[in-house]
Short mmCIF file of C-alpha atoms in Angstrom, two decimals:
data_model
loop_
_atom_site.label_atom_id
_atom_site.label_comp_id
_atom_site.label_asym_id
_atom_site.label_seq_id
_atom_site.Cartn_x
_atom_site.Cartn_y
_atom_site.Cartn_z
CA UNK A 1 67.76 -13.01 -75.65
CA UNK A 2 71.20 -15.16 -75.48
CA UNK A 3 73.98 -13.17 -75.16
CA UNK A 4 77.70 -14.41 -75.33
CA UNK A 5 80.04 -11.91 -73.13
CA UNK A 6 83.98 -12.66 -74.06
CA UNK A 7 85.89 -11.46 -71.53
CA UNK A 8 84.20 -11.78 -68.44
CA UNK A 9 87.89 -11.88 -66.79
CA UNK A 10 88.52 -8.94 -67.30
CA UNK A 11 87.31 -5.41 -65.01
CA UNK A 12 84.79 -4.62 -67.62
CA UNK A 13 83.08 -7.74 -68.56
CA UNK A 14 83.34 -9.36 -64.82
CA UNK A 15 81.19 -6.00 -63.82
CA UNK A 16 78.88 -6.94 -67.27
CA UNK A 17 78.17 -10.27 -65.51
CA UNK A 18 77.90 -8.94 -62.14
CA UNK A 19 74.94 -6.70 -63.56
CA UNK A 20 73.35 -9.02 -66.17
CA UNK A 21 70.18 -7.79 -67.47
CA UNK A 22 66.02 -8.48 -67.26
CA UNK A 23 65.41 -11.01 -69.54
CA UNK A 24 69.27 -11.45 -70.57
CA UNK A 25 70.26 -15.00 -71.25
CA UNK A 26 73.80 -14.18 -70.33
CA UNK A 27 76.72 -17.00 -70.53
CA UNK A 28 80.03 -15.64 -69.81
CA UNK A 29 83.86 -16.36 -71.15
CA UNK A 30 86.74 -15.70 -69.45
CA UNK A 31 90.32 -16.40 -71.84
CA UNK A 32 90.21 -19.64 -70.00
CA UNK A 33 86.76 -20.73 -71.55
CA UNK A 34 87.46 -18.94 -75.48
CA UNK A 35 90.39 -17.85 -76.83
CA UNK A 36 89.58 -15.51 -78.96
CA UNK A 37 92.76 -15.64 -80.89
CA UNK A 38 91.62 -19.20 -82.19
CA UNK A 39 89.27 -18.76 -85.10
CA UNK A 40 88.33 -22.25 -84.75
CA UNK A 41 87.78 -22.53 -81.03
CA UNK A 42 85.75 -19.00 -81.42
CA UNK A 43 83.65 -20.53 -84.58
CA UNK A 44 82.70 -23.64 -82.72
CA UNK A 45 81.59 -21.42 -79.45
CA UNK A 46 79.40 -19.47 -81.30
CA UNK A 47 78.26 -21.71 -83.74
CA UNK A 48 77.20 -24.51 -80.73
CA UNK A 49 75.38 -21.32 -78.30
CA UNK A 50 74.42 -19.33 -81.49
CA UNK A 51 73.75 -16.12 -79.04
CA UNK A 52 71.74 -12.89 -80.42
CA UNK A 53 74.09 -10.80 -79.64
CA UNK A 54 78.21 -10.85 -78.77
CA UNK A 55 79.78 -8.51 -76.22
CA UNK A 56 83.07 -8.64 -77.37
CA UNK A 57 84.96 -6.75 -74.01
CA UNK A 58 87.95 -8.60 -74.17
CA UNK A 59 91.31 -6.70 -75.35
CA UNK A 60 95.27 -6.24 -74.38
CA UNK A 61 95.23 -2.88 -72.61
CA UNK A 62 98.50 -2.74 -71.51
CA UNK A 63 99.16 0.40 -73.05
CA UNK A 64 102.91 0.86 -72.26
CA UNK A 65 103.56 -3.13 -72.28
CA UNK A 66 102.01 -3.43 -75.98
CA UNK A 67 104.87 -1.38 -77.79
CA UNK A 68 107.40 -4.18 -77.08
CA UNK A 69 104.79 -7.05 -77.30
CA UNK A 70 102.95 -5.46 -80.66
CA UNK A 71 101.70 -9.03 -82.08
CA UNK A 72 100.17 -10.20 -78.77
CA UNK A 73 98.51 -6.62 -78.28
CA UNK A 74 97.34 -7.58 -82.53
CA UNK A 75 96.81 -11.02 -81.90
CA UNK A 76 94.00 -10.26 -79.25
CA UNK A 77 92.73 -6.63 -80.61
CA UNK A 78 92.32 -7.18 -84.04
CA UNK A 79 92.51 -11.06 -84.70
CA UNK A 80 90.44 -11.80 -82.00
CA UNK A 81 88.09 -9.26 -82.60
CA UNK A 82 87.79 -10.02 -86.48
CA UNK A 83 87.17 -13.91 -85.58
CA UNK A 84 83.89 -12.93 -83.32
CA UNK A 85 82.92 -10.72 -86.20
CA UNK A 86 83.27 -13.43 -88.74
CA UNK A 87 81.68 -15.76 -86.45
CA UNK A 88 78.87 -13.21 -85.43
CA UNK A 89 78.29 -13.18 -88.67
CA UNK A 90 77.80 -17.00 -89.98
CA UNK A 91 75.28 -17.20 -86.93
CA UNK A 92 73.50 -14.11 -87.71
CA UNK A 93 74.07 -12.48 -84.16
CA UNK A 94 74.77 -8.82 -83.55
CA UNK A 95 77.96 -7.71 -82.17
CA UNK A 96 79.08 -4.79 -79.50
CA UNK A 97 82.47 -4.57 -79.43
CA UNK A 98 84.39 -1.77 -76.57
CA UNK A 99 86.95 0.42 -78.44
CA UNK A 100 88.72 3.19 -77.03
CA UNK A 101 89.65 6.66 -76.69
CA UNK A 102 93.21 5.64 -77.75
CA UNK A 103 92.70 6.11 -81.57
CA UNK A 104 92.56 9.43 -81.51
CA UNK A 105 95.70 11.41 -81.19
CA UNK A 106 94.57 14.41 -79.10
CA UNK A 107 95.53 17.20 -81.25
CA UNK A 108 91.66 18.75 -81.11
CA UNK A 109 90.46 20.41 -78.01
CA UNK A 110 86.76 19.96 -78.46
CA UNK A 111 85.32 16.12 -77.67
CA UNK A 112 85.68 13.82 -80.58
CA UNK A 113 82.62 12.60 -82.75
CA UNK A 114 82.01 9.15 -83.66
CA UNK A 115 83.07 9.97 -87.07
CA UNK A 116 86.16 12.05 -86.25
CA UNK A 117 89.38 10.64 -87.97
CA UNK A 118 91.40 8.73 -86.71
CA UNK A 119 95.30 8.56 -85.67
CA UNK A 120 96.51 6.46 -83.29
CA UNK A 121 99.67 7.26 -81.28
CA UNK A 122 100.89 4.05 -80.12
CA UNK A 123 100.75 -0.16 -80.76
CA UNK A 124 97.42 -0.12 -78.01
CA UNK A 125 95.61 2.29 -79.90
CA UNK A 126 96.61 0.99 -83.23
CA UNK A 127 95.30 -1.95 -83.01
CA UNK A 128 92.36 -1.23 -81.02
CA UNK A 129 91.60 1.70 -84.16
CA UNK A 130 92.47 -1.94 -86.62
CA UNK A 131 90.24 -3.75 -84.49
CA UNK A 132 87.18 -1.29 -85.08
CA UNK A 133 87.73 -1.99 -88.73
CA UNK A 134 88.25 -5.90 -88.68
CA UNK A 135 84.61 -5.59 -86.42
CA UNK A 136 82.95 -3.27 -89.40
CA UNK A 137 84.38 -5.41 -91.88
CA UNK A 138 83.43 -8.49 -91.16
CA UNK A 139 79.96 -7.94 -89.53
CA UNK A 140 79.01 -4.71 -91.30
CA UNK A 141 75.45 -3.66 -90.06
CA UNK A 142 75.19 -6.01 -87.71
CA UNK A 143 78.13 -4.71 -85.60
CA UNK A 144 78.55 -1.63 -83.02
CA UNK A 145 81.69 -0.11 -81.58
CA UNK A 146 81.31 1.16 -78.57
CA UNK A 147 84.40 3.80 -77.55
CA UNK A 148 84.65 4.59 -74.01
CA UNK A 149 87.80 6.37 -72.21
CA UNK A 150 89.82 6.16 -68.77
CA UNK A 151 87.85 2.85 -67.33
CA UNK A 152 87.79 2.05 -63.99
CA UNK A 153 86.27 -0.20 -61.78
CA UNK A 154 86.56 -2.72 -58.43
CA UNK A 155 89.18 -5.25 -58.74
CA UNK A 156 91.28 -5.70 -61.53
CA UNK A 157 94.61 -2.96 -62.86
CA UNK A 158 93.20 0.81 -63.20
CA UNK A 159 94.25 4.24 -62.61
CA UNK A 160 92.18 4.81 -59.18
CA UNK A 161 93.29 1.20 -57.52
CA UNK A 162 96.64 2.27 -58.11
CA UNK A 163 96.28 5.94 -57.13
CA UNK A 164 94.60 4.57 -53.83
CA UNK A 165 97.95 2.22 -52.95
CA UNK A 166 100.43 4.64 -53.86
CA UNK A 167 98.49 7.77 -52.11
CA UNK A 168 98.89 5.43 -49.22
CA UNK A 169 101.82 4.50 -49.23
CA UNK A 170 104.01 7.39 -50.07
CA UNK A 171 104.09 11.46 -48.92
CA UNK A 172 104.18 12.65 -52.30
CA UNK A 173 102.56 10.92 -55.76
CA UNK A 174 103.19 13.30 -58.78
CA UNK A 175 100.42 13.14 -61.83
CA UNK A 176 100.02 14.21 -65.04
CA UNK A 177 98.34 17.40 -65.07
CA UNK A 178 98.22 17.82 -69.02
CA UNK A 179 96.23 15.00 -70.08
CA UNK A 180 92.18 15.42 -70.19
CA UNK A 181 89.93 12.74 -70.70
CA UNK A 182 86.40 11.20 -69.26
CA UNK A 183 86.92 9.12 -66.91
CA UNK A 184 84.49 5.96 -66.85
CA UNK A 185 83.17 3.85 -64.29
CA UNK A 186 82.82 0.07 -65.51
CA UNK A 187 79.17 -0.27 -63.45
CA UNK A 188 77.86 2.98 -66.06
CA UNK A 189 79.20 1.05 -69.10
CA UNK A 190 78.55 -2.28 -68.13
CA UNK A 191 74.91 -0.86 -68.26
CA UNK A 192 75.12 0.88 -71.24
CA UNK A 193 76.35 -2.30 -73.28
CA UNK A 194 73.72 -4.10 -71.95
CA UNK A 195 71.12 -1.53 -72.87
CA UNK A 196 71.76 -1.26 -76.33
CA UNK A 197 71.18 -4.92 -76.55
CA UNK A 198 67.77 -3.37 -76.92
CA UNK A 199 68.66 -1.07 -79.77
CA UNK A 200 69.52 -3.69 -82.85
CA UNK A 201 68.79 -0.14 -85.08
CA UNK A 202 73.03 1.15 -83.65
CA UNK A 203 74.23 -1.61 -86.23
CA UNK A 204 76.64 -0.30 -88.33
CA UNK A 205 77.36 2.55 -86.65
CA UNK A 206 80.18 3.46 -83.88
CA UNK A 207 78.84 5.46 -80.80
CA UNK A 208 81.17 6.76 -77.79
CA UNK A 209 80.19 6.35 -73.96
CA UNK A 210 81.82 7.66 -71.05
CA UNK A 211 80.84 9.48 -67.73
CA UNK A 212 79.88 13.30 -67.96
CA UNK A 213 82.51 15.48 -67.72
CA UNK A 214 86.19 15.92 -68.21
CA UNK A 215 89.26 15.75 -65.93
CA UNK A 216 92.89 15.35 -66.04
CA UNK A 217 94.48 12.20 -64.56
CA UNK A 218 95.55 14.68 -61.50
CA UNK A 219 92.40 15.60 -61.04
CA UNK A 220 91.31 12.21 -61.08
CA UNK A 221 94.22 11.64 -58.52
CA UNK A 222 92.81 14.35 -56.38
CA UNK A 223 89.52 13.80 -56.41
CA UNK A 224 90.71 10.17 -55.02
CA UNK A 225 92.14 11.21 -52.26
CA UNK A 226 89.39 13.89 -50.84
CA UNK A 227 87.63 10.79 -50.87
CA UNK A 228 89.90 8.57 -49.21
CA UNK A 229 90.32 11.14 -46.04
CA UNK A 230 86.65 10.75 -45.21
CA UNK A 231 86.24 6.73 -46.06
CA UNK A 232 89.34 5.52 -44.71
CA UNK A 233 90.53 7.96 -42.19
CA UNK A 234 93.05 5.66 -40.70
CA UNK A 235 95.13 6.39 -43.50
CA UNK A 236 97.52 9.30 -43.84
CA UNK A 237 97.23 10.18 -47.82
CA UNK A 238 100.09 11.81 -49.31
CA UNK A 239 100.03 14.89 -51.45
CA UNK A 240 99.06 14.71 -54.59
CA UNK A 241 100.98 17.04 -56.83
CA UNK A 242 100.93 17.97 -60.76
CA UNK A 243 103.76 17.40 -62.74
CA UNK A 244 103.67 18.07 -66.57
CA UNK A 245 103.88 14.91 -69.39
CA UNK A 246 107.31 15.76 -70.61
CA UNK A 247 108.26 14.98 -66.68
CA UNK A 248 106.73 11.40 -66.69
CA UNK A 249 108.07 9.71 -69.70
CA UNK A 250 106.41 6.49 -70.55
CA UNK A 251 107.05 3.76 -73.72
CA UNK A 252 103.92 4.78 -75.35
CA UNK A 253 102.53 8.22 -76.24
CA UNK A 254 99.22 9.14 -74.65
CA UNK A 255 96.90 11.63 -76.65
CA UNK A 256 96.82 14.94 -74.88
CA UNK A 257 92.75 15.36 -75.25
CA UNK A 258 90.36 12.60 -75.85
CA UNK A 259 87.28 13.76 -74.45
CA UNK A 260 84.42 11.99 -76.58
CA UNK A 261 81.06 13.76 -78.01
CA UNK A 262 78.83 11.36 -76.61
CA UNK A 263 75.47 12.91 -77.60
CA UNK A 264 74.27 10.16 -79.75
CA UNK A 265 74.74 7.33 -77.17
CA UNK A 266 73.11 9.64 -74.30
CA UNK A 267 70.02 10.40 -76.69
CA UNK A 268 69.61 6.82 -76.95
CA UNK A 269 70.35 5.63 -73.35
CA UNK A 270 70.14 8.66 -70.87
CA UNK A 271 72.98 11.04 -69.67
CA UNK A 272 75.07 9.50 -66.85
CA UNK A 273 76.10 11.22 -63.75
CA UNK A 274 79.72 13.21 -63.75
CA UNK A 275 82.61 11.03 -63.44
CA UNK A 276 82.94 13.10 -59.43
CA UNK A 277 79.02 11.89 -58.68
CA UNK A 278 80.60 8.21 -59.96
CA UNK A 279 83.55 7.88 -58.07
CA UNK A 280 81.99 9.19 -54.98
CA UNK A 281 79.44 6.82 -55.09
CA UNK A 282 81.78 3.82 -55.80
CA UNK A 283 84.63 4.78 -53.43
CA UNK A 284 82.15 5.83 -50.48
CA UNK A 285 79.49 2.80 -50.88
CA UNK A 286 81.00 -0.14 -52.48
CA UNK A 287 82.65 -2.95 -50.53
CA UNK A 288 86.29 -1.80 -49.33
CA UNK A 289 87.71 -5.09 -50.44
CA UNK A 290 86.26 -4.07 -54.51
CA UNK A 291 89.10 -1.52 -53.77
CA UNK A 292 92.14 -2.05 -51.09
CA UNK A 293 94.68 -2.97 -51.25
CA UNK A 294 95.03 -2.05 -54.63
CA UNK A 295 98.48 -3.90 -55.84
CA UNK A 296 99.55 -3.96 -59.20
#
């Protein structure tokens, strides 16, 4: 099986090629290698490997950075996305393409079905929810969005590399307390994506993936830094205390739920550990280096 991965620069897809899969024909693009934004340059990529299948897990995810820069956060979610589509599609290859929890706005309170609506709060998860739809669109049945939420992951810019600087470096970090999501190791959904290459019958459909379990970003914070006073005890964390949203103001507006129903992906691929049994394993066992210092 030949698989194209676009974005292998980024956390997600360099983890995706860091796995790589049994029997996985894998050639990897960084934005240096395809530029997704050019229809041309993506046409004559695909058309010269034709691949089986396209991981599409590039994207902007500057959440806060997109509402001033809306067409670069459009160019790259939904252009880009719609010209591997429409190239997937000439060459007859499958797609997988990463969405997010972003599109939803957070008004329910029980986890979100594939097939909830929709309503995006900000540029990020506009054009991410646009993206989706340029992907369906163009490579109907042969195309699967994949919505995860809250990724992290060695290297790269992500809530828990941060959280690990700042809990270092200061006596006090305040977090949100009133936000809950799933947060979502990139080693769990690197494998996932890779394991439904395997499962061409998710065309046409849009499944969700994430770790088990539900947290707010504080208790993401705290969980950190339990976990950093055993690791790295030559550190003196600072407190970690809960402040409410209205206290933290940021450019874009962040859904206040976005837990995902996840039941279809997990029938098809296994249930993952809890997002706790993930980060313990990552902070505790993986290289130090994957993780400090963590500078934005």
């Amino acid at each position: 099986m030949r698989v194209l991965l676009v974005g292998a620069g980024g956390q997600l897809g360099g983890m995706i090629a860091r796995i790589g899969a049994d029997g996985c024909d894998l050639h990897a693009a960084d934005r240096t290698r395809l530029d997704i934004t050019d229809a041309g340059a993506v046409r004559e990529a695909v058309t010269g490997l034709r691949p089986d299948i396209i991981i599409n897990a590039a994207a902007y995810t500057a959440v806060d950075r997109a509402e001033s820069e809306p067409e670069a956060a459009h160019a790259i979610n939904v252009d880009g996305a719609r010209h591997l589509a429409q190239a997937a599609a000439a060459v007859g290859a499958r797609m997988l393409h990463v969405s997010t929890d972003f599109v939803f706005d957070g008004r329910a309170w029980t986890p979100y079905a594939p097939d909830a609506g929709t309503n995006p709060l900000g540029v990020y998860g506009r054009t991410k929810r646009d993206g989706e739809r340029a992907v369906m669109e163009a490579a109907g049945e042969h195309a699967t969005v994949v919505r995860t939420s809250w990724v992290y992951g060695p290297g790269g810019h992500n809530f828990v590399r941060t959280m690990l600087r700042l809990i270092a470096e200061r006596d006090e970090v305040t977090v949100v307390s009133d936000q809950i999501g799933a947060p979502t190791h990139t080693a769990g959904l690197a494998g996932a994506l890779l394991a439904l290459c395997e499962h061409p019958e998710t065309g046409g459909r849009i499944l969700h993936w994430s770790d088990a379990g539900a947290a707010s970003w504080f208790d993401l914070a705290d969980a950190v830094r339990a976990i950093m006073q055993r690791r790295w005890r030559h550190l003196d964390p600072g407190e970690v205390v809960p402040i409410f949203t209205e206290d933290f103001p940021t450019p874009a507006h962040r859904p206040p739920y976005s837990v995902l129903d996840c039941r279809a992906a997990r029938d098809l691929l296994g249930c993952p550990p809890s997002w706790r049994e993930r980060l313990e394993h990552a902070l505790m066992r993986d290289d130090e280096r994957f993780w400090l210092p963590a500078s934005d």
